[in-house]
């Protein structure tokens, strides 16, 4: 009640009382004793994240039973809006002042305060209400890949083996965030459309191709859909599935018997198309060099002389050379190998003098008689261990002795008497002979 109208009567106490009346008007002055009251006690609304700036969200309303300035209400957003995305008009209408982003904030619980406007600020009364704003998704985010764009798989891996899981994320929700995967056309890989697992679907041989580049697509189910592409490099790791191969399989060389130690004889070569240690070839002599006259460099395949050779001892070597890969250096894998044959001929040099095998020689002749057949006495023979052409012709000479009595056939070594001898004059003759090769 804001005012009262009172009628006041004054009456005396006579036998015939007399009276009079007075009208009194009472105005009730307002005291700020009522707070604003919101009705309803809470508000909520759903909006899409792509609404334009200035869009109305909801209008709140509060009443104050007081009058005048005590009943006049001012609205303010006092909480729940950390980025100042909203404002409220004095009529209680909340509007946007920034673009909303559901992926950043999907739910606002705004606190709206209604304050009366009493003359003395310290005596102003207020009340609050919660306004819930739910930001609904639109398909404004494309999928993003979170897995590496490079991987590796070993060759000869079984079909349907998993290579790697591919994952993309989409910050949208619902269908807008549901991702399906696809893979560019290729002969050896397949991709699960739902789980994103990359698998082997065909034979892989590193020696034919050592890497593949495939295009992976992640697409959401929004309207319209958004997608992202990733170029994926798949490196093919080597398996020791190839043996070293000698080409040619047989080698031959000739080396002089006086070759210096360390002299190179020849070089063998084997190739292995595997990679790394699986394709690195190590060489060794496995057979045919019992005296170890030769060595082979295990990394280059160069064969060298390591001892003095002797044609007269060994004139021909047949060596078995092995080339094996180094797979055993890094794992317990099977070491693969191949073999080749090296024929080494040792060429002779004239390093052996002729030798009289039956020296000294002893011959008898009758005095006073020249032997028949041109005075033939004896034949001497010298042996030369060298090979032709060095020892195919030995020449003989009398170095010391009676060359006027004896002569020697330089080619045959036949010694002949030139005239009859007299035992009483001299009963023995000593000849010193020389055999010389050509």
Steps between C-alpha positions, in 0.01 A plus 500: 500500500660816385260750671212519749192738516378548860175674609539639856181597695495722812179480714409672831319340788182708509146368521479578143863440399646699228781381274718584203724295270842541345650308210866405549706382200806276591758416232727200584861576400689200342787335682733282284411176672435273198756331278443445130346160427561301182218300352576234396785414733726377214533533125651287224527505126678312219680691225716397207862599515484681166233755600583856404625762741208682662267203497253487790547206732236543771320777691495486877255689718496600865247706700543717811198586719663820610413819322693772338870454473474226758298296253696585189721207388837488319634173354863388479684179409717442804634149435536206265625701203883481516552634146232769514306336218163644613338821615162575655274792420305688766188319389669170595574380147829313468679527163833384359785742448754244374495192279432185699711188464360177637841335478631761744197539731197281452303607808460836674347535845450874509423671828269796445458746785197725534568803724255767608600863469454632852643847549759376742715242316594321818133432569420358160357148494560235235432143398656264248384243252688236299467509123621183331606543138570175316707550186398252232749368248527584132744322272765769499803283584682271258663180627863530610751214483688432824710204384844532334513527123780245472530135602685182407418135439722202429481336160333159453266570792187285503187625332255681730776589747453835670740775394375781724179652638418833339304745709341835428293709740208732427408746772143511379247270665249245384498429129712807446779336698458143374796415274530251219833413338594420142822425313624583153521213255812288555596133456621407848309684776141527622344728762211430736233764438386500862803404711763663276732198520745479208559138397700309242287377213762387247858373467779738603850459358754765595725404211221598259392813688641642821223745592139590428325836527125469552235766553277455806169690519300562818143623439226587750125446452398862525277678250696586297784271609849629569816299434877502540774322309834367618784374283635190674847369421544127566862389495568133428752342736731233367480130579794276422325316220773522234836325486820655369566407137842471336509607139696337349517179700850415381809719497851439373828683533871447447764616744877473475666282759720792601201728567560722799306444820189716491476494122140507375395191306138587411176624646179302537160655545163380623186711521213474746190705425397507866551817703740591778685214665271256321652619173858547614723218369793358695758294306716208616706216352325182607707231324800437275772701677635261762833685520323835530699653218220745422264730687174666406378833635166422661346833401642554148560147370858581393725190497866561584822299535598458866787249471783437258377280216693216343403372161696183558300433819150603383431622152120515516253594770125445493346712775142489620389849602189561711300820503254521789279783623531658844148429625643307795669814633175654621267210567471126512378498142617257235823601326480453124801432277629406154830353378731555206810320371831675438765325290844653554785390276853568625732591213854371511808717505856384437592463862651147492844413349551171318623224734706194417306223668774230486808711569776396527510290184755215451595355158759247378681486165762257358842643432633524148143469362251767391151378600254436218216738409726795469689432820190497722588470871196599713194722502437750780156639573394808694143561630335844511193530730370798307243457227533575133617715344754547776625138528405355165861528379807445720843572355807312620861622510839377627611758751827338606691202363676378184288654231755387240430136596128514587205680358132526608194536284344824625149376429505133601770492766685218317872498590738363229867412486693677226807268494635183663641525852811350660436372848874493581517871420182595697250262649222747602338811364266736692261723310302789655174546313245787486131462415322826411131551421389731226 
